[in-house]
Coordinates of C-alpha atoms in Angstrom, one line a residue:
Chain A
M13 CA -34.0 36.1 30.3
S14 CA -35.3 35.4 33.7
Y15 CA -38.4 33.7 35.0
A16 CA -41.6 35.9 35.1
P17 CA -43.2 36.3 38.5
G18 CA -45.5 33.4 39.3
T19 CA -43.9 31.1 36.7
V20 CA -44.6 27.4 37.6
L21 CA -41.5 25.4 37.0
P22 CA -41.9 21.7 36.1
G23 CA -40.6 19.3 38.8
P24 CA -37.7 16.9 38.1
H25 CA -40.1 14.4 36.7
A26 CA -42.4 16.6 34.6
K27 CA -42.8 15.5 31.0
G28 CA -44.8 16.5 27.9
L29 CA -44.5 18.9 25.0
G30 CA -42.4 21.9 26.0
A31 CA -41.9 20.8 29.6
T32 CA -38.7 22.5 30.7
A33 CA -37.1 24.8 33.2
R34 CA -35.1 26.5 30.5
S35 CA -35.6 30.2 30.5
D36 CA -33.6 31.0 27.3
A37 CA -35.1 31.2 23.8
W38 CA -34.7 27.4 23.2
W39 CA -37.4 27.6 20.6
A40 CA -35.7 30.2 18.3
A41 CA -33.2 27.9 16.5
P42 CA -35.7 25.1 15.7
L43 CA -38.2 27.7 14.5
G44 CA -35.5 29.3 12.3
F45 CA -34.6 26.0 10.8
F46 CA -38.2 25.0 10.3
L47 CA -38.8 28.2 8.3
L48 CA -35.6 27.8 6.3
L49 CA -36.2 24.1 5.4
A50 CA -39.9 24.5 4.8
G51 CA -39.2 27.5 2.6
F52 CA -36.7 25.5 0.6
V53 CA -39.0 22.5 0.2
V54 CA -41.8 24.7 -1.0
Y55 CA -39.6 26.6 -3.5
S56 CA -37.7 23.5 -4.8
T57 CA -41.0 21.6 -5.3
W58 CA -42.5 24.5 -7.2
A59 CA -39.3 24.9 -9.3
A60 CA -39.1 21.1 -10.0
F61 CA -42.6 21.1 -11.5
Q62 CA -42.1 24.1 -13.8
G63 CA -40.1 22.2 -16.5
A64 CA -39.2 25.5 -18.1
H65 CA -36.8 28.4 -17.7
Y66 CA -34.1 26.2 -16.3
W67 CA -31.5 27.0 -18.9
V68 CA -30.3 30.2 -20.6
P69 CA -30.0 30.4 -24.4
G70 CA -26.6 31.7 -25.6
T71 CA -24.9 30.4 -22.4
N72 CA -24.3 27.0 -20.9
Y73 CA -26.1 28.0 -17.7
I74 CA -28.4 25.2 -16.4
S75 CA -30.1 25.2 -13.0
P76 CA -28.6 22.7 -10.6
F77 CA -32.2 21.5 -9.9
Y78 CA -32.2 20.2 -13.5
S79 CA -28.7 18.8 -13.9
P80 CA -28.0 16.2 -15.1
E81 CA -30.9 16.6 -17.6
L82 CA -31.3 13.0 -18.7
W83 CA -34.4 13.6 -20.9
G84 CA -35.5 17.1 -21.8
T85 CA -36.0 19.7 -24.5
S86 CA -33.0 21.9 -23.8
P87 CA -29.6 21.5 -25.5
H88 CA -28.3 20.0 -22.2
A89 CA -30.5 16.8 -22.5
W90 CA -28.6 13.6 -22.7
F91 CA -31.1 11.2 -24.3
G92 CA -33.9 13.1 -26.0
A93 CA -37.2 14.8 -25.2
A94 CA -39.1 12.7 -22.6
P95 CA -38.4 9.3 -21.1
P96 CA -40.5 6.6 -22.7
F97 CA -41.6 5.2 -19.3
W98 CA -43.0 8.6 -18.0
P99 CA -46.8 8.5 -17.4
L100 CA -47.5 11.6 -19.4
A101 CA -51.3 11.0 -19.1
I102 CA -51.3 11.6 -15.4
L103 CA -48.2 13.8 -14.7
Q104 CA -46.6 16.4 -16.8
Y105 CA -42.9 15.7 -17.4
S106 CA -40.2 17.9 -15.9
P107 CA -36.5 16.8 -16.0
A108 CA -36.0 17.8 -12.3
L109 CA -38.5 15.2 -11.2
L110 CA -36.3 12.4 -12.4
I111 CA -33.2 13.5 -10.5
L112 CA -34.1 15.6 -7.5
G113 CA -34.6 12.4 -5.4
I114 CA -30.9 11.9 -5.2
P115 CA -29.8 15.2 -3.6
A116 CA -33.0 15.2 -1.5
G117 CA -32.2 11.7 -0.3
F118 CA -28.7 12.7 0.5
R119 CA -29.7 15.6 2.6
L120 CA -32.6 13.6 4.2
T121 CA -30.3 10.9 5.4
C122 CA -27.4 13.2 6.3
Y123 CA -26.4 13.0 9.9
Y124 CA -26.4 16.8 10.3
Y125 CA -29.8 17.3 8.7
R126 CA -31.2 14.6 10.9
K127 CA -30.4 16.7 14.0
V128 CA -32.0 19.7 12.4
Y129 CA -35.3 18.2 11.2
Y130 CA -35.8 15.8 14.2
R131 CA -35.7 19.0 16.3
A132 CA -37.5 21.5 14.0
F133 CA -40.1 19.2 12.4
W134 CA -40.6 16.3 14.7
A135 CA -39.9 17.8 18.2
D136 CA -37.9 14.7 19.0
P137 CA -36.7 16.7 21.0
T138 CA -37.3 20.4 20.0
A139 CA -34.3 21.4 22.0
C140 CA -32.1 19.8 24.6
A141 CA -33.8 19.2 28.0
V142 CA -37.2 20.1 26.6
G143 CA -40.2 17.8 26.8
E144 CA -41.6 16.0 23.8
P145 CA -45.2 15.5 22.6
R146 CA -45.0 11.7 22.3
N147 CA -44.3 8.9 24.7
D148 CA -43.6 6.3 22.0
Y149 CA -40.1 6.2 20.5
W150 CA -38.5 3.8 18.1
G151 CA -35.4 5.7 17.1
E152 CA -33.7 4.6 13.9
N153 CA -34.3 0.9 14.6
F154 CA -37.3 0.3 12.5
L155 CA -38.9 1.2 9.2
P156 CA -38.8 3.8 7.7
L157 CA -35.9 5.4 9.7
I158 CA -33.8 2.3 9.6
L159 CA -33.3 3.1 5.9
W160 CA -31.2 6.1 6.9
N161 CA -28.4 3.5 7.3
A162 CA -28.2 3.6 3.5
H163 CA -26.7 7.1 3.7
R164 CA -23.4 6.0 2.2
F165 CA -25.2 4.7 -1.0
V166 CA -26.9 8.0 -1.6
L167 CA -23.4 9.6 -0.9
Y168 CA -22.0 7.6 -3.9
L169 CA -24.7 9.1 -6.2
A170 CA -24.3 12.5 -4.7
I171 CA -20.6 12.5 -5.5
I172 CA -21.4 11.7 -9.1
F173 CA -24.0 14.5 -9.2
T174 CA -21.6 17.0 -7.7
C175 CA -19.0 16.0 -10.4
I176 CA -21.7 16.6 -13.1
L177 CA -22.4 20.0 -11.5
G178 CA -18.7 20.7 -11.6
Y179 CA -18.7 19.9 -15.4
D180 CA -21.7 22.3 -15.7
A181 CA -19.7 25.0 -13.9
L182 CA -16.8 24.5 -16.3
K183 CA -19.1 24.7 -19.3
S184 CA -20.6 27.9 -18.0
F185 CA -17.4 29.6 -19.1
I186 CA -18.3 28.8 -22.7
F187 CA -20.8 31.1 -24.5
T188 CA -22.5 31.1 -27.9
T189 CA -21.9 34.3 -29.9
K190 CA -24.5 36.0 -32.0
D191 CA -22.9 34.6 -35.2
G192 CA -23.3 31.1 -33.8
G193 CA -19.6 30.7 -32.8
H194 CA -18.2 29.9 -29.4
A195 CA -16.3 32.0 -27.0
I196 CA -14.7 31.8 -23.6
G197 CA -16.1 34.4 -21.1
I198 CA -17.3 35.0 -17.6
G199 CA -20.6 36.0 -16.3
I200 CA -22.4 36.4 -13.0
G201 CA -24.0 33.0 -13.7
T202 CA -20.5 31.5 -14.2
V203 CA -19.5 32.7 -10.7
I204 CA -22.7 31.6 -9.2
L205 CA -22.6 28.1 -10.7
T206 CA -18.9 27.6 -9.9
L207 CA -19.4 28.7 -6.3
N208 CA -22.4 26.3 -6.1
T209 CA -20.1 23.4 -7.1
V210 CA -17.5 24.5 -4.5
L211 CA -20.0 24.7 -1.7
L212 CA -21.6 21.4 -2.7
M213 CA -18.2 19.7 -2.8
G214 CA -17.5 21.1 0.7
Y215 CA -20.8 19.7 1.9
T216 CA -20.6 16.3 0.1
L217 CA -16.9 15.6 0.9
G218 CA -17.4 16.5 4.5
C219 CA -20.0 13.8 5.0
H220 CA -19.7 11.6 8.1
S221 CA -20.0 8.5 5.9
F222 CA -17.3 9.7 3.6
R223 CA -15.1 10.3 6.6
H224 CA -15.7 6.7 7.7
L225 CA -15.0 5.3 4.3
V226 CA -11.7 7.2 3.7
G227 CA -10.2 6.1 6.9
G228 CA -12.5 6.3 9.9
R229 CA -13.3 2.6 9.5
C230 CA -9.7 1.6 10.3
D231 CA -8.4 1.2 13.8
S232 CA -5.0 2.3 12.5
F233 CA -4.3 4.9 9.9
G234 CA -0.9 3.3 9.1
A235 CA 2.5 5.0 9.2
K236 CA 2.9 8.7 9.7
G237 CA 2.0 10.6 6.5
S238 CA 0.0 7.8 5.1
T239 CA -2.6 8.5 2.4
T240 CA -5.3 7.1 4.7
H241 CA -4.4 9.5 7.5
S242 CA -4.1 12.5 5.1
L243 CA -7.4 11.8 3.5
W244 CA -9.1 11.3 6.9
S245 CA -7.6 14.5 8.2
G246 CA -8.8 16.4 5.2
V247 CA -12.3 15.1 5.4
T248 CA -12.3 15.7 9.1
W249 CA -11.5 19.4 8.5
L250 CA -14.5 19.6 6.2
N251 CA -16.6 17.5 8.6
E252 CA -16.0 19.9 11.4
R253 CA -17.6 22.6 9.1
H254 CA -20.4 20.3 7.9
P255 CA -23.2 22.4 9.4
F256 CA -21.9 25.5 7.6
F257 CA -21.6 23.8 4.2
A258 CA -24.9 22.0 4.7
M259 CA -26.9 25.2 5.1
I260 CA -24.9 27.5 2.8
S261 CA -24.9 25.0 -0.1
L262 CA -28.7 24.5 0.4
C263 CA -29.3 28.2 0.2
W264 CA -26.9 28.6 -2.7
V265 CA -28.4 25.9 -4.8
A266 CA -31.8 27.6 -4.5
A267 CA -30.2 31.0 -5.3
S268 CA -28.6 29.4 -8.4
D269 CA -31.9 28.2 -9.6
V270 CA -33.5 31.6 -9.0
Y271 CA -30.7 33.3 -10.9
V272 CA -30.9 31.0 -13.9
R273 CA -34.7 31.3 -13.9
V274 CA -34.7 35.1 -13.8
L275 CA -32.1 35.2 -16.6
S276 CA -34.0 32.8 -18.7
I277 CA -37.2 34.7 -18.4
S278 CA -35.8 38.2 -18.7
G279 CA -33.2 37.6 -21.4
W280 CA -30.6 39.7 -19.6
H281 CA -27.0 39.6 -20.8
D282 CA -24.8 38.9 -17.8
H283 CA -21.5 38.0 -19.3
L284 CA -18.3 39.4 -20.7
I285 CA -16.6 37.6 -23.7
L286 CA -12.9 37.2 -23.2
F287 CA -11.9 35.5 -26.5
R288 CA -13.6 33.7 -29.3
F289 CA -12.6 30.3 -30.7
Chain B
M19 CA 2.8 47.6 27.9
S20 CA -0.5 48.1 29.8
S21 CA -0.6 48.0 33.6
P22 CA -2.1 45.0 35.3
S23 CA -5.7 45.1 36.3
P24 CA -6.1 46.4 39.9
V25 CA -6.9 43.8 42.5
P26 CA -10.2 44.7 44.2
T27 CA -9.6 45.6 47.8
T28 CA -13.3 45.3 48.8
T29 CA -15.7 42.6 47.9
R30 CA -19.2 43.8 47.0
S31 CA -22.0 41.2 47.3
E32 CA -25.5 41.1 46.0
P33 CA -28.4 38.9 46.9
R34 CA -29.6 36.3 44.4
T35 CA -32.6 34.1 44.7
F36 CA -32.2 30.3 44.1
I37 CA -35.2 28.1 43.5
I38 CA -34.0 24.6 44.6
W39 CA -35.7 21.3 44.3
R40 CA -36.2 19.8 47.8
G41 CA -37.6 16.3 47.9
D42 CA -37.1 12.8 46.7
K43 CA -38.3 10.5 43.9
D44 CA -41.8 10.4 45.4
S45 CA -42.6 14.0 46.2
G46 CA -41.0 17.4 46.6
T47 CA -41.3 21.1 46.0
Y48 CA -39.2 24.0 44.7
T49 CA -38.0 26.1 47.6
P50 CA -36.6 29.7 47.3
Y51 CA -33.4 30.7 49.1
T52 CA -31.3 33.8 49.0
A53 CA -27.5 33.7 48.7
E54 CA -25.0 36.6 48.8
I55 CA -23.1 36.5 45.6
T56 CA -19.6 38.0 45.3
A57 CA -17.3 38.1 42.2
G58 CA -15.9 34.8 41.0
M59 CA -18.5 32.6 42.7
V60 CA -19.9 29.5 41.0
V61 CA -23.3 28.0 41.6
L62 CA -21.8 25.3 43.8
D63 CA -20.4 28.1 46.1
A64 CA -23.9 29.5 46.4
I65 CA -25.4 26.1 47.1
H66 CA -22.8 25.6 49.9
Q67 CA -23.7 29.0 51.3
I68 CA -27.4 28.1 51.4
Q69 CA -26.5 24.8 53.0
A70 CA -24.4 26.7 55.7
V71 CA -26.9 29.5 56.4
H72 CA -30.4 28.4 55.5
A73 CA -30.7 24.6 54.9
P74 CA -28.1 22.4 56.6
D75 CA -30.2 19.3 55.4
L76 CA -29.9 20.3 51.7
A77 CA -28.4 17.2 50.0
V78 CA -25.8 17.9 47.3
R79 CA -23.1 15.7 45.9
W80 CA -19.7 17.3 45.2
N81 CA -16.0 16.5 45.4
C82 CA -13.3 18.3 43.5
K83 CA -14.9 21.6 42.7
A84 CA -12.7 21.8 39.7
G85 CA -14.7 20.2 36.9
K86 CA -12.8 16.9 37.1
C87 CA -14.8 14.5 39.3
G88 CA -18.3 15.1 37.7
S89 CA -20.1 14.7 41.0
C90 CA -22.0 18.0 41.1
A91 CA -23.9 17.5 37.9
A92 CA -27.4 19.1 38.1
E93 CA -29.8 21.2 36.0
I94 CA -29.2 24.9 36.3
N95 CA -32.0 27.0 34.7
G96 CA -33.1 23.8 33.0
K97 CA -29.8 23.0 31.4
P98 CA -27.7 20.0 32.5
R99 CA -24.4 21.5 33.8
L100 CA -21.7 21.1 36.5
M101 CA -22.5 23.4 39.4
C102 CA -18.8 23.9 40.1
M103 CA -18.1 25.1 36.5
T104 CA -21.1 27.4 36.2
R105 CA -20.0 30.9 37.1
M106 CA -22.6 33.2 38.6
E107 CA -21.9 36.0 36.2
S108 CA -22.7 33.7 33.2
L109 CA -26.3 33.4 34.4
P110 CA -29.0 35.9 33.4
P111 CA -30.5 38.2 36.0
G112 CA -33.4 36.8 38.1
P113 CA -34.0 33.7 40.1
I114 CA -31.7 30.7 39.4
H115 CA -33.4 27.4 39.1
V116 CA -31.5 24.4 40.4
A117 CA -32.8 20.8 40.0
P118 CA -31.4 17.3 40.1
M119 CA -30.7 15.4 36.9
K120 CA -33.9 14.2 35.4
A121 CA -32.9 11.0 33.8
F122 CA -32.0 9.3 37.1
P123 CA -34.0 8.5 40.2
N124 CA -33.9 11.3 42.8
I125 CA -32.5 10.2 46.1
K126 CA -32.8 13.5 48.0
D127 CA -32.7 17.2 46.8
L128 CA -29.9 17.5 44.2
V129 CA -28.6 14.0 44.6
T130 CA -29.6 11.3 42.1
D131 CA -29.0 7.6 41.9
V132 CA -26.6 7.0 39.0
K133 CA -25.8 3.3 39.7
W134 CA -27.5 2.2 36.5
N135 CA -24.6 3.7 34.6
Y136 CA -22.1 1.4 36.4
A137 CA -24.3 -1.6 35.6
V138 CA -24.2 -0.7 31.9
N139 CA -20.4 -0.1 32.0
K140 CA -19.9 -3.7 33.3
R141 CA -21.6 -5.2 30.3
I142 CA -19.1 -3.6 27.8
K143 CA -16.4 -6.0 26.7
P144 CA -13.0 -4.7 28.0
F145 CA -9.8 -4.0 26.1
K146 CA -8.4 -7.2 24.5
P147 CA -4.8 -6.7 23.3
K148 CA -3.7 -7.9 19.9
Q149 CA -0.8 -10.3 19.5
V150 CA 2.4 -8.8 20.7
E151 CA 5.2 -8.3 18.2
A152 CA 8.3 -10.5 18.1
D153 CA 10.2 -8.3 20.6
G154 CA 7.3 -8.4 23.0
S155 CA 6.0 -4.9 22.4
L156 CA 2.7 -3.4 21.2
R157 CA 3.5 -0.5 18.8
M158 CA 1.1 2.3 18.0
Q159 CA 1.2 5.5 15.9
Q160 CA 0.7 8.7 17.7
H161 CA -2.0 9.8 15.3
D162 CA -4.0 6.6 16.0
I163 CA -3.8 7.4 19.7
D164 CA -4.7 11.0 19.2
R165 CA -8.1 10.0 17.9
V166 CA -9.1 7.9 20.9
Q167 CA -7.4 10.2 23.4
E168 CA -10.4 12.6 23.1
F169 CA -12.6 10.0 24.6
R170 CA -10.4 9.5 27.6
K171 CA -11.2 13.0 28.8
C172 CA -14.6 11.8 29.9
I173 CA -15.1 12.5 33.7
E174 CA -18.3 10.5 33.9
C175 CA -20.5 13.3 35.1
F176 CA -23.4 11.7 33.2
L177 CA -24.7 15.0 31.9
C178 CA -24.8 13.5 28.4
Q179 CA -26.9 10.6 29.8
D180 CA -29.2 13.1 31.5
T181 CA -29.8 15.2 28.4
C182 CA -30.2 12.3 26.0
H183 CA -33.9 12.3 25.3
V184 CA -33.9 8.5 24.8
L185 CA -33.2 8.1 28.5
R186 CA -34.6 11.4 29.8
E187 CA -37.9 11.4 27.9
H188 CA -38.4 7.8 26.9
D189 CA -36.9 5.9 29.8
K190 CA -35.1 3.4 27.6
H191 CA -32.7 2.6 30.4
A192 CA -33.4 -1.2 30.0
E193 CA -32.5 -1.2 26.2
F194 CA -30.2 1.7 25.5
A195 CA -26.6 2.3 26.7
G196 CA -26.5 6.1 26.3
P197 CA -23.8 8.5 25.0
R198 CA -21.4 8.0 27.8
F199 CA -21.0 4.4 27.0
F200 CA -20.8 5.0 23.2
V201 CA -17.8 7.2 24.1
R202 CA -16.3 4.4 26.1
M203 CA -17.0 1.8 23.3
A204 CA -15.5 4.2 20.7
S205 CA -12.3 4.5 22.8
L206 CA -12.0 0.7 22.8
E207 CA -13.3 -0.1 19.3
M208 CA -11.1 2.5 17.6
H209 CA -8.0 1.6 19.6
P210 CA -5.3 0.4 17.3
Q211 CA -4.3 -2.5 19.6
D212 CA -7.7 -3.7 20.5
A213 CA -8.7 -7.1 19.1
E214 CA -12.3 -7.2 20.4
D215 CA -15.4 -6.7 18.1
R216 CA -18.3 -4.9 19.9
R217 CA -20.5 -4.2 16.8
E218 CA -23.0 -6.9 17.7
F219 CA -23.3 -5.5 21.2
L220 CA -23.6 -2.0 19.9
K221 CA -26.5 -2.9 17.6
K222 CA -28.4 -5.4 19.7
E223 CA -27.7 -4.7 23.4
A224 CA -26.5 -1.0 23.4
A225 CA -29.2 -0.3 20.8
I226 CA -27.2 2.5 19.1
G227 CA -30.1 2.7 16.6
Y228 CA -32.1 4.6 19.2
C229 CA -29.8 7.6 18.9
N230 CA -31.2 10.0 16.4
I231 CA -28.2 12.4 16.3
T232 CA -29.8 15.4 18.0
K233 CA -26.4 16.2 19.5
C234 CA -27.6 17.3 22.9
C235 CA -24.9 15.1 24.5
T236 CA -22.3 17.1 22.7
E237 CA -23.8 20.4 23.7
V238 CA -23.7 19.6 27.5
C239 CA -20.3 17.8 27.7
P240 CA -18.1 19.9 30.1
E241 CA -15.0 18.3 28.6
H242 CA -16.1 19.4 25.1
I243 CA -15.9 15.8 23.7
H244 CA -17.4 15.7 20.2
I245 CA -19.6 12.8 21.3
T246 CA -21.9 12.6 18.3
D247 CA -19.4 13.4 15.5
N248 CA -16.4 11.5 16.8
A249 CA -17.9 8.6 18.8
I250 CA -21.5 7.8 18.0
I251 CA -21.6 8.4 14.3
P252 CA -18.4 6.5 13.6
L253 CA -19.8 3.6 15.6
K254 CA -23.1 3.8 13.7
E255 CA -21.0 3.6 10.5
R256 CA -19.2 0.5 11.8
V257 CA -22.6 -1.1 12.5
V258 CA -23.7 -0.2 9.0
D259 CA -20.5 -1.9 7.7
Q260 CA -21.5 -5.1 9.5
Y261 CA -25.2 -5.2 9.1
Y262 CA -26.5 -2.9 6.4
D263 CA -23.9 -2.7 3.7
P264 CA -23.9 -5.6 1.1
L265 CA -20.8 -4.2 -0.5
A266 CA -18.9 -4.3 2.7
A267 CA -20.2 -7.8 3.3
A268 CA -18.9 -8.9 -0.1
I269 CA -15.5 -7.4 0.6
R270 CA -15.4 -9.2 4.0
F271 CA -16.4 -12.4 2.2
V272 CA -13.5 -12.1 -0.3
F273 CA -10.8 -10.6 2.0
G274 CA -11.9 -11.7 5.4
S275 CA -12.8 -9.5 8.5
K276 CA -10.0 -7.4 10.0
K277 CA -11.1 -8.0 13.6

């Protein structure tokens, strides 16, 4: 792309929203991420408030938005119907509302997502060497952004959640037969939920904080072949692919919810029984 | 086996328009020039041709012309780049816009005053070796050195400083060290034989909290150093260890600090 005739280029000291001499499509990537993340937030908020069609009778499929289901009406619930502390008079209960804060908090404080949303939503900056709308800047030194330093604590919870989703993926191989018995089988939902766990593992274990905790914090990894160095190298491999896993796992978790919801509403039979037990 | 590509016997040239900042920190204007471009030229070649043919008073700083001295840092079509490493054929058709780095005061034309960087550098605590072993040596593992070796590739072109919006847009030069010096501090702080602790400096004087991880420094680095992922974020995590993590504080209380 070249400059159109008569284009007025900003001088070396020009500032302000969009001030740049860049002639490429610098706005395309932030716009794309804005649409993707905004779309995800709208869909996941809608799905979280539904409180229904998040599991599929006859299977062990449960939407990742609703797992772990601490209180709820499905067979997956851990403690009963509704939490005693929930203000039912002002807000209808949905199991997702209790838990979605953890994965949302993990992604919100994630170093990779910070880059994406500071650019796409906050224009701080929109793209490299492009002017910003505000003169004031506090960075991550003050509230609320100083709280992003707690990323590792959300990571601990995210690891637990990912393990629970892994358990859900294993359970998704078990189905209920028409006579009430149990059987091992495989369905499209099994594949979707298993892949969901794999992608979330790839994202969670490639976290920058995790890389620090498993070895990055040390000035020396110890002797050649040490566990610390092996762990750090493995997490580094995932960390180098963190943007890929961050985005693909986000899309896949939404796709998993859509699939479970469609199956729950339609009553489609998506699996093949391998053997009964 | 395929035959080698024929060596061109004639050199065809084509005119390209360059719009170059002429001025200083107080005033200036963009002035168009034409340069004859032949295959293999880089932007610095064209600037030298313009200097020789049209504007002998055009100020430009350069030295090695091999991407190793970092002197010819400028903004080409709005992107911070080295002029000597920007091949003409990599640029889109149309006029080419060349401006000085925006984050530093303009001295004349394409030359900026980068001495602020050297002042910041002086404030960083230097390498402090640990106690030598009984035989008088300091032993290190290769894989420990591999991690910090990446940071030693820095050529101090200051393109990362130029593109960092904390400096470029918000003029936090008095409070913020900038990515170049986080790279330097990472090379010292992660060194297996360094005994110094720079975490307080990183938080309070270098103000690493100003960095909001937008990775522009990594995007422009001509040495492809993973500035954000391998230097800044690991340093931020070390600052978290020291100032924001009560669990790490409890572990330090029980077992003591390593540094």
